[in-house]
Short mmCIF file of C-alpha atoms and ligand atoms in Angstrom, two decimals:
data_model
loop_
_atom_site.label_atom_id
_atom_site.label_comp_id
_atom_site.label_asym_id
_atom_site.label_seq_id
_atom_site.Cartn_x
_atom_site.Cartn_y
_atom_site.Cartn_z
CA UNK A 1218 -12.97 27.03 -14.27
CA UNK A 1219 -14.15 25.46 -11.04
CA UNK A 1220 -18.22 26.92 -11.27
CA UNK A 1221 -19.89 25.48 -8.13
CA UNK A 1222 -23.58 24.13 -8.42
CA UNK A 1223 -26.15 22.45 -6.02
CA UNK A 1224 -29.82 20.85 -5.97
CA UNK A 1225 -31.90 19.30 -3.46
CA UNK A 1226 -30.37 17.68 -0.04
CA UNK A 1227 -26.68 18.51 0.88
CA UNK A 1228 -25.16 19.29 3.79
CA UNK A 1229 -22.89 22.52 4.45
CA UNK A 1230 -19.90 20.28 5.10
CA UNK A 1231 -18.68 17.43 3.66
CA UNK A 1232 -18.87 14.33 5.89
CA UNK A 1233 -20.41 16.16 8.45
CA UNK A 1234 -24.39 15.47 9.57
CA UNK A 1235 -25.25 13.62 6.82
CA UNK A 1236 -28.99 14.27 6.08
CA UNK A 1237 -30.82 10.75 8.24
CA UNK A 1238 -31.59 7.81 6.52
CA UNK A 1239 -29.13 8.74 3.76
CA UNK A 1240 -25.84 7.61 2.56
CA UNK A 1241 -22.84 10.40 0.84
CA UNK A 1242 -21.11 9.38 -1.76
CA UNK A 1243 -18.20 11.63 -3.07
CA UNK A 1244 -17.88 12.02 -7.03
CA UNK A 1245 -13.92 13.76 -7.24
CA UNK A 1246 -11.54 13.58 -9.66
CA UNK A 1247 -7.64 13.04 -9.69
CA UNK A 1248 -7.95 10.83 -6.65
CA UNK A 1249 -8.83 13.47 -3.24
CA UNK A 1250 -6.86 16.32 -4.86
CA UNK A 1251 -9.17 17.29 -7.98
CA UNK A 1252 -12.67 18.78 -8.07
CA UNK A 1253 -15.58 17.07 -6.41
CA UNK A 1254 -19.40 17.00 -5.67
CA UNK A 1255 -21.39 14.87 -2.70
CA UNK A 1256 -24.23 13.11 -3.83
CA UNK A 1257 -26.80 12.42 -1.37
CA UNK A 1258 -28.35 8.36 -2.10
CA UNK A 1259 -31.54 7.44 -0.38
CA UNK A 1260 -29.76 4.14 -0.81
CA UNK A 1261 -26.39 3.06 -0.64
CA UNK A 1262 -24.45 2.85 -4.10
CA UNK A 1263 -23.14 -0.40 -3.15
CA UNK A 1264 -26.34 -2.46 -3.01
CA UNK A 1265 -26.45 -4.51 -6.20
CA UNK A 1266 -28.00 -7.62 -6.71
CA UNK A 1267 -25.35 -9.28 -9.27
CA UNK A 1268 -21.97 -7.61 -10.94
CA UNK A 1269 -20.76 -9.19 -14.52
CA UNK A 1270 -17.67 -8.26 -15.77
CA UNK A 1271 -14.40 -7.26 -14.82
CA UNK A 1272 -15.21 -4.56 -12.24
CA UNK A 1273 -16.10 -6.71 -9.23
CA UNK A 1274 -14.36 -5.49 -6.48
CA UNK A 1275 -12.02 -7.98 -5.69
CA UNK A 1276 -10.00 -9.30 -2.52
CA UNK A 1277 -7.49 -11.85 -1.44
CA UNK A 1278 -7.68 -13.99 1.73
CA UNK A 1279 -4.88 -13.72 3.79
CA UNK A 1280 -2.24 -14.34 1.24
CA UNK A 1281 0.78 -16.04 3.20
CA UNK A 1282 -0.54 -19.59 2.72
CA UNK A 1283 0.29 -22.87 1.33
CA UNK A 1284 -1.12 -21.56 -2.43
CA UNK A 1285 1.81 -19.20 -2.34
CA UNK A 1286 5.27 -20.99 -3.37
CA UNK A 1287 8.41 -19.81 -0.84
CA UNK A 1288 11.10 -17.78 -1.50
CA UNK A 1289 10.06 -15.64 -4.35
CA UNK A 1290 7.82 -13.05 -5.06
CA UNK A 1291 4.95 -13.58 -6.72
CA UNK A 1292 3.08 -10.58 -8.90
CA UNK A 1293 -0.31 -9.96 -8.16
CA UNK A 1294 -1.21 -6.92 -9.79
CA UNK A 1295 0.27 -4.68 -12.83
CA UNK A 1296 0.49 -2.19 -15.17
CA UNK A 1297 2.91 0.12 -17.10
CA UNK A 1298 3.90 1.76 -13.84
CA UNK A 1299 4.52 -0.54 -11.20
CA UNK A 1300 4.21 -4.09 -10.16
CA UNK A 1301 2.80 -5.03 -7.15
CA UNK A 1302 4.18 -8.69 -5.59
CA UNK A 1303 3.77 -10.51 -2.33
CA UNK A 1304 6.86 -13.19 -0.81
CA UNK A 1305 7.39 -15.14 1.89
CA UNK A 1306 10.70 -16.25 2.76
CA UNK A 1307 11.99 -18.86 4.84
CA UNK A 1308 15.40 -18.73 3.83
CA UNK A 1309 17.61 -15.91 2.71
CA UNK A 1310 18.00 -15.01 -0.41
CA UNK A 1311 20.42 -17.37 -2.59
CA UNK A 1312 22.27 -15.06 -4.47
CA UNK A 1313 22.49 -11.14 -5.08
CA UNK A 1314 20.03 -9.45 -6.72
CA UNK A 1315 19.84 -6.22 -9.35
CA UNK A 1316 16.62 -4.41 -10.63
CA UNK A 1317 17.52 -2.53 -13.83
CA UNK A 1318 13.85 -2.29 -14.07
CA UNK A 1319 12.58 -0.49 -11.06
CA UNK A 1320 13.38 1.55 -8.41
CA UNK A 1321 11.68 -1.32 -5.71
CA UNK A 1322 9.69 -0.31 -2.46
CA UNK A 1323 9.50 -3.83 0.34
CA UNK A 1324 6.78 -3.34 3.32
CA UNK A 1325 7.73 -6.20 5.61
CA UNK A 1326 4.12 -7.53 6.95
CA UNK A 1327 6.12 -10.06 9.03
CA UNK A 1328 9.88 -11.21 10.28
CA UNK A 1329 13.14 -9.72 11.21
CA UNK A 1330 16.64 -10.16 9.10
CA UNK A 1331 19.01 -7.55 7.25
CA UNK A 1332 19.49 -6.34 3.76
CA UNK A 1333 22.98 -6.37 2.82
CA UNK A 1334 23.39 -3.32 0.27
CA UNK A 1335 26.24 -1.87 -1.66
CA UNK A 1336 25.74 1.28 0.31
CA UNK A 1337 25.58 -0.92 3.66
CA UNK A 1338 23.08 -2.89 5.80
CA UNK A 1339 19.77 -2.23 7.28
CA UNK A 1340 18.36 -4.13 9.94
CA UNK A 1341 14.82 -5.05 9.04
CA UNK A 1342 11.28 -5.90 10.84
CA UNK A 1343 7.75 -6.09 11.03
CA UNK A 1344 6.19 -2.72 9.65
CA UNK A 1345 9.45 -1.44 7.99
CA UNK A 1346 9.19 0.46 4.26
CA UNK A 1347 12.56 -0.44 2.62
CA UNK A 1348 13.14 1.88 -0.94
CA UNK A 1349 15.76 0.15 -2.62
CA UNK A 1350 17.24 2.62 -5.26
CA UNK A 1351 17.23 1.34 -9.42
CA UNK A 1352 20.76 0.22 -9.86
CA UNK A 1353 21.41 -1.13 -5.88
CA UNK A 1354 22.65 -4.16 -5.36
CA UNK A 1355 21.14 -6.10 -2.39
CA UNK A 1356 20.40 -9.76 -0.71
CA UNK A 1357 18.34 -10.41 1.99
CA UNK A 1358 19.50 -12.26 5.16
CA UNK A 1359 16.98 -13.82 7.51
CA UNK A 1360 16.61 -14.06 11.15
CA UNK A 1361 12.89 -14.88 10.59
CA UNK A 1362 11.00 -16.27 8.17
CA UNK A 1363 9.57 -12.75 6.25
CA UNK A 1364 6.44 -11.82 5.04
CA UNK A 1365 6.97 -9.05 1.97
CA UNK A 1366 4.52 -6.69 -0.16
CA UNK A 1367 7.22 -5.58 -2.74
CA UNK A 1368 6.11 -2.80 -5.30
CA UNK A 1369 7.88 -2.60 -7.82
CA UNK A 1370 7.73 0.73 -9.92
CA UNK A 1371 9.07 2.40 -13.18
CA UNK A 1372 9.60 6.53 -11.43
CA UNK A 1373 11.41 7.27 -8.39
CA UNK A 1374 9.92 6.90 -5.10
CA UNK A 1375 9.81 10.33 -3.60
CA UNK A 1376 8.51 12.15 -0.37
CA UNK A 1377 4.97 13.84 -0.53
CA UNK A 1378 4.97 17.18 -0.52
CA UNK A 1379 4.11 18.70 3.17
CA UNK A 1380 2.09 22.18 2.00
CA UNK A 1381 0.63 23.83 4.89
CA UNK A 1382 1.53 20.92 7.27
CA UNK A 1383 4.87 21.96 7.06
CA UNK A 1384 8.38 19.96 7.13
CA UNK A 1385 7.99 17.60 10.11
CA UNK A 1386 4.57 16.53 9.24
CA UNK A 1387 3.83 12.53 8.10
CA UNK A 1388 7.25 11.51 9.42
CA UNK A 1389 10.44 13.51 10.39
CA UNK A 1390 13.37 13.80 8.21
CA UNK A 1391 15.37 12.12 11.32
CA UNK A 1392 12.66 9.09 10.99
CA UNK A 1393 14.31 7.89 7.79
CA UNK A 1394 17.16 5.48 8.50
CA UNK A 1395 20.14 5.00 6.00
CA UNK A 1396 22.84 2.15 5.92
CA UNK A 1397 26.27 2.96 7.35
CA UNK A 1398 29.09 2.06 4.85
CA UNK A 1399 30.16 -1.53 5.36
CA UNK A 1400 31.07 -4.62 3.16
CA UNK A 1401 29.18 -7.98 2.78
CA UNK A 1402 29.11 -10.07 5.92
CA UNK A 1403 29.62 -13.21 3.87
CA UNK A 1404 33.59 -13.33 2.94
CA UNK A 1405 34.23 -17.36 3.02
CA UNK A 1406 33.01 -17.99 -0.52
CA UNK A 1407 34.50 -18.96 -3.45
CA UNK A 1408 32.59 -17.40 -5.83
CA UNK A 1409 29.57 -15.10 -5.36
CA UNK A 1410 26.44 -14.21 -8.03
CA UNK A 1411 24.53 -10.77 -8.21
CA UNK A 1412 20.87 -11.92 -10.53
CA UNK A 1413 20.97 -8.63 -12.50
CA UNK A 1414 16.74 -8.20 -13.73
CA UNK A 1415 16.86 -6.52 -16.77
CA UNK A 1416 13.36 -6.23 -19.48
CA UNK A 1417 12.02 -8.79 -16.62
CA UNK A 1418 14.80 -11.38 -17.78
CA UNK A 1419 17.95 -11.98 -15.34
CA UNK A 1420 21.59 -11.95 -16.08
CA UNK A 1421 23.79 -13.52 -13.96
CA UNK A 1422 26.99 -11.87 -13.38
CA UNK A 1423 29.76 -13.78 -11.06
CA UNK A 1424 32.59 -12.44 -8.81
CA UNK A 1425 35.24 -14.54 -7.05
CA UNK A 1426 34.67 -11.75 -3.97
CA UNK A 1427 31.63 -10.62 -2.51
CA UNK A 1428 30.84 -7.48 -4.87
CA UNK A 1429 29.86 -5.17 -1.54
CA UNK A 1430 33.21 -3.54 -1.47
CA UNK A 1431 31.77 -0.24 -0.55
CA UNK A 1432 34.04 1.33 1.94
CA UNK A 1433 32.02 4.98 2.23
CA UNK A 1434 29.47 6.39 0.37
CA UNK A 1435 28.01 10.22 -0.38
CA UNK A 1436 25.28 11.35 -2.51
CA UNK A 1437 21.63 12.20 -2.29
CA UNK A 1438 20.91 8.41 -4.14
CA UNK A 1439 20.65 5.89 -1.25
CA UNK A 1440 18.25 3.32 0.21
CA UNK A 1441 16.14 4.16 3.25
CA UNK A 1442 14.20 2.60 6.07
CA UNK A 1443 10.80 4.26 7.76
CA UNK A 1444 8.99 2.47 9.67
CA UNK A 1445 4.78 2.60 9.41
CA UNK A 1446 4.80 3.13 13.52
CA UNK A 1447 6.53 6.15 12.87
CA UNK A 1448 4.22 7.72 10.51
CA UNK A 1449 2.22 10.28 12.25
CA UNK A 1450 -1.36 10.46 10.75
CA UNK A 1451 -3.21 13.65 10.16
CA UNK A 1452 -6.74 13.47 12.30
CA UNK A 1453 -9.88 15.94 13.11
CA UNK A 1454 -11.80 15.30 15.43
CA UNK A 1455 -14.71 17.03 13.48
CA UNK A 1456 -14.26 15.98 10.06
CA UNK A 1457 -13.26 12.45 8.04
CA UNK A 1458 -9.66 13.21 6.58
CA UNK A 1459 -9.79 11.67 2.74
CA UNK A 1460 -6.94 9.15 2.45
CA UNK A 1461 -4.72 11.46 0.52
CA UNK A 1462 -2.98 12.98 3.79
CA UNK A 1463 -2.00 9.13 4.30
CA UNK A 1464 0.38 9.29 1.43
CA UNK A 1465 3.47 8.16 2.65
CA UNK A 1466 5.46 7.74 -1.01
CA UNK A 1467 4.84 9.64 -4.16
CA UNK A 1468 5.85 7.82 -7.39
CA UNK A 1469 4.76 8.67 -11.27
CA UNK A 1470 1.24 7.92 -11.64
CA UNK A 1471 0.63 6.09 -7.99
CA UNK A 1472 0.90 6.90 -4.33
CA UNK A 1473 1.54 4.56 -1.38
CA UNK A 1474 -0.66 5.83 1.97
CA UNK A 1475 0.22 4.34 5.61
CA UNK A 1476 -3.26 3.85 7.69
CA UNK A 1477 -2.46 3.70 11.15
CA UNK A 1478 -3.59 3.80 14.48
CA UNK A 1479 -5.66 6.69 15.67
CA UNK A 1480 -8.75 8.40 17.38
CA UNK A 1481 -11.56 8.33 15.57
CA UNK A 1482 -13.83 11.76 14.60
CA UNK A 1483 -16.09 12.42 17.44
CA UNK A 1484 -19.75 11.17 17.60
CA UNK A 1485 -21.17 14.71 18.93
CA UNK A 1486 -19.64 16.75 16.08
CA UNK A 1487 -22.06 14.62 13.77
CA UNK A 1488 -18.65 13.28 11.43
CA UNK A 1489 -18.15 10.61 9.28
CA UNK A 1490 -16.27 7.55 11.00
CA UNK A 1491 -16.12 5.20 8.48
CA UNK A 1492 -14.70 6.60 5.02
CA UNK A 1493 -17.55 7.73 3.16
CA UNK A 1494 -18.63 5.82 -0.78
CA UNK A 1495 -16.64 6.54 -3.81
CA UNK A 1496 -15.52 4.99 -6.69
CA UNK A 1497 -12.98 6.73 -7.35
CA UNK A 1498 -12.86 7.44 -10.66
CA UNK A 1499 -9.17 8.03 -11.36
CA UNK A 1500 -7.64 5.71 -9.39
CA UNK A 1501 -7.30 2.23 -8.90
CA UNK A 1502 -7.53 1.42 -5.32
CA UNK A 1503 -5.47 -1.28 -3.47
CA UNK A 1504 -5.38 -1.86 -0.18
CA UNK A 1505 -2.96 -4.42 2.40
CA UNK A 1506 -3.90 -5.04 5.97
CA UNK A 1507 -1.15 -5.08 8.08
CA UNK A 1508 -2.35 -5.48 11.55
CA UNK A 1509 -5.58 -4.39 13.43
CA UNK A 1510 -8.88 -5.10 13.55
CA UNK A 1511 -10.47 -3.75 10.27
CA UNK A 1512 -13.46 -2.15 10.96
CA UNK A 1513 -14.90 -0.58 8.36
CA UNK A 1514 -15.09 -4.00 6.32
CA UNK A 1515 -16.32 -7.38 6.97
CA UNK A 1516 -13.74 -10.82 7.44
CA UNK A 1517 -10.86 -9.02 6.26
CA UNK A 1518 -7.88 -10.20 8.22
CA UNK A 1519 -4.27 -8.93 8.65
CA UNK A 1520 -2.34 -10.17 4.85
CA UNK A 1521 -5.12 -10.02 3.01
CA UNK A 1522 -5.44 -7.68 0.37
CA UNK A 1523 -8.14 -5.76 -1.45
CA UNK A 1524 -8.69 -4.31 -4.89
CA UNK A 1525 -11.14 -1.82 -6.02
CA UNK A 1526 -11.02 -0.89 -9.69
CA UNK A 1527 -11.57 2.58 -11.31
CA UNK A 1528 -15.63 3.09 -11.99
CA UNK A 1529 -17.60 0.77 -9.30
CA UNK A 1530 -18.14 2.33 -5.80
CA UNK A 1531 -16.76 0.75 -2.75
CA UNK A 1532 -17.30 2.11 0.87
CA UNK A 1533 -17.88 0.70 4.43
CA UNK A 1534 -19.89 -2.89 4.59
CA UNK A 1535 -23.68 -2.47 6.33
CA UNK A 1536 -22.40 -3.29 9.74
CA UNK A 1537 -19.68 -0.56 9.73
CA UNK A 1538 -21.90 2.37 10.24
CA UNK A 1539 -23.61 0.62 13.30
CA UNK A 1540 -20.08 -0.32 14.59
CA UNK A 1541 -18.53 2.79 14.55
CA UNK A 1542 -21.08 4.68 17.06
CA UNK A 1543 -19.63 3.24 20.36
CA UNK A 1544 -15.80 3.05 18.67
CA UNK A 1545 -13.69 5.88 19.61
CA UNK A 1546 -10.41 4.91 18.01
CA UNK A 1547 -9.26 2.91 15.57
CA UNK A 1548 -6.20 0.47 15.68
CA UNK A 1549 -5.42 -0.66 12.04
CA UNK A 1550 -2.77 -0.45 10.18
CA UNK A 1551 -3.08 -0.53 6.11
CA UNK A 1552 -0.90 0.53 3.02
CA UNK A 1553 -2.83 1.61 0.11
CA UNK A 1554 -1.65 1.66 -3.17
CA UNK A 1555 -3.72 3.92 -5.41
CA UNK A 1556 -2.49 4.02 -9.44
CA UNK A 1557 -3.85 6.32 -12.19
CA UNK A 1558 -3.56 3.61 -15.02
CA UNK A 1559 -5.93 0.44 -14.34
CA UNK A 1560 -4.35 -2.62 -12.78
CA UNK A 1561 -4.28 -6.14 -14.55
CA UNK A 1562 -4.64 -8.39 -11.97
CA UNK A 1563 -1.85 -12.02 -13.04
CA UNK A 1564 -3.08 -15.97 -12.99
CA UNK A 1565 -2.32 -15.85 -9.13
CA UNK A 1566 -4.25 -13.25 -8.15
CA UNK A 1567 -7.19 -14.57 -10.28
CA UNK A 1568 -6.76 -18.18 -9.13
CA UNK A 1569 -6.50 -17.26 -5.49
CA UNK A 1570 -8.74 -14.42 -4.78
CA UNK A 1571 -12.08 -14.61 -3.05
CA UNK A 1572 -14.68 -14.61 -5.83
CA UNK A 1573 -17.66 -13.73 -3.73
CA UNK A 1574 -16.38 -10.53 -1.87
CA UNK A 1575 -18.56 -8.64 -4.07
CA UNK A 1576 -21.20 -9.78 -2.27
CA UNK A 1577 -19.92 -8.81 0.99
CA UNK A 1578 -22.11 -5.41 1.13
CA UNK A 1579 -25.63 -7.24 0.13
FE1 LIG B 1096 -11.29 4.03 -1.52
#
């Protein structure tokens, strides 16, 4: 049973006039849904002197750069639910491709081209979500050399559930684009190969026709297209929304949220602008910048990437709080990737990251 305590400073609402000269940090459980308490610092929870060990909060530099090889995804980050990757692709792809592993979700950062599916084609660009279905089989054509986050993931990726916002919150049914039967483009060939990934080793299955031979299709199974300009964020004016009414995609033990462009809370009503410090104990926090001018943290730049694990606080950098006074709106855009179980970060990630963001908040 929920039995509500409290001792000392706090304020009557969360985020709102916090007490002058001091800093709120939120202590909640099962990422913003679960119980919580404010704790009210003197001094910021982020103002250590030296981290060792594996919970420095990490970040990459912008990632689509001459350390990352073309035309395949790398993985950056893991664990026994999904796999997070990065490409960049300057050609399409070579052959056909098949997850028997996960049900895959691309963001495109950057570019324009068309996935050819067995349930038809969708026109891709800059800011789309693609959800490719388990079991689909796809290739990507170019018109653009394309920037991808790819996540792969174990569960299904579903809608979040709307509650009191009701249906036509987030995005609108109508939002969600889905291919029109058609066959593969590419008919001249003599023989054509679908990559089938399978216990993360491929198979390589060949056809003497291009095997997208679907003619019409019906069925509540099907790969979609939403764009993160079309997500409509939830805002008050008089109160700092927690991240959790970003979620965008639901999956087994992890969420994808859509940051986007939007007016800030309002300086009179004495609200949190910038989000407020946690360290979110039940969730590992990723987050991709997509386009904007980040704000809330220091030299962070669109494709760069940040990781926050479970147990070490993370919040706005020094500067932020200043910042935000005179700034009325904001204008990034940012998918977060929160997951219950901790994330191992691979050899890339490691070899490539910036090893003194840590001390960004000193
Ligand atoms: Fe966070």
């Amino acid at each position: 049973m929920e039995s509500f305590k409290s001792s000392g400073l706090f304020t009557k609402q969360a985020h709102v006039k916090i007490p002058e000269g001091h800093f709120e940090e939120e202590h909640g459980r099962n990422g913003f849904f679960g119980r919580v308490s404010h704790l009210y610092h003197a001094i910021a929870p982020v103002t250590w002197t030296n981290i060792e060990g594996d919970l420095k909060p990490q970040c990459q530099p912008p990632m689509f750069n001459d350390n990352l090889k073309r035309n395949k995804f790398e993985p950056i980050l893991s664990n026994d639910d999904l796999v997070i990757n990065i490409g960049f692709y300057t050609k399409s792809f070579e052959n056909f491709y098949r997850s028997a592993d996960f049900d895959e979700l691309f963001f495109i950062h950057d570019g324009t081209g068309r996935i050819e599916t067995s349930y038809g084609p969708l026109e891709y660009t800059k800011g789309d979500y693609i959800i490719i279905p388990r079991g689909t089989t796809y290739k990507l054509y170019l018109t653009t050399e394309t920037k991808i986050l790819k996540v792969e993931s174990r569960s299904e990726f579903e809608q979040p559930d709307r509650g009191m916002l009701g249906p036509n919150a987030l995005y609108d049914q109508t939002a969600i684009v889905t291919p029109e039967a058609a066959h593969g483009s590419e008919q001249d060939k003599k023989e054509y190969k679908v990559e089938i990934k399978r216990l993360g080793k491929i198979t390589t299955v060949t056809y003497p026709h291009n095997p997208l031979t679907v003619s019409g299709w019906k069925g509540s199974v099907y790969p979609t297209k939403l764009s993160i300009y079309d997500f409509c964020p939830v805002t008050s004016h008089r109160y700092h929304m927690p991240p959790s009414v970003h979620t965008t995609y639901v999956a087994k033990n992890f969420v994808i949220c859509s940051f986007v462009e939007r007016p800030l809370e309002e300086h009179e009503t004495g609200a949190l602008k910038v989000p407020f410090y946690h360290s979110n104990i039940d969730f590992d926090e990723v987050l991709f910048y997509h386009q904007g001018n980040f704000f809330s943290r220091d030299n962070i730049d669109a494709g760069a990437l940040t990781f926050h694990p479970q147990g070490i606080h993370h919040g706005p950098h020094p500067k932020a709080f200043k910042n935000s006074v005179a700034k009325t709106r904001t204008d990034e855009f940012a998918v977060m990737i929160d997951a219950k179980r901790p994330l191992i970060p691979s050899e890339w990630f490691s070899n490539n990251e910036n090893k003194n963001y840590w001390k960004s908040w000193l």
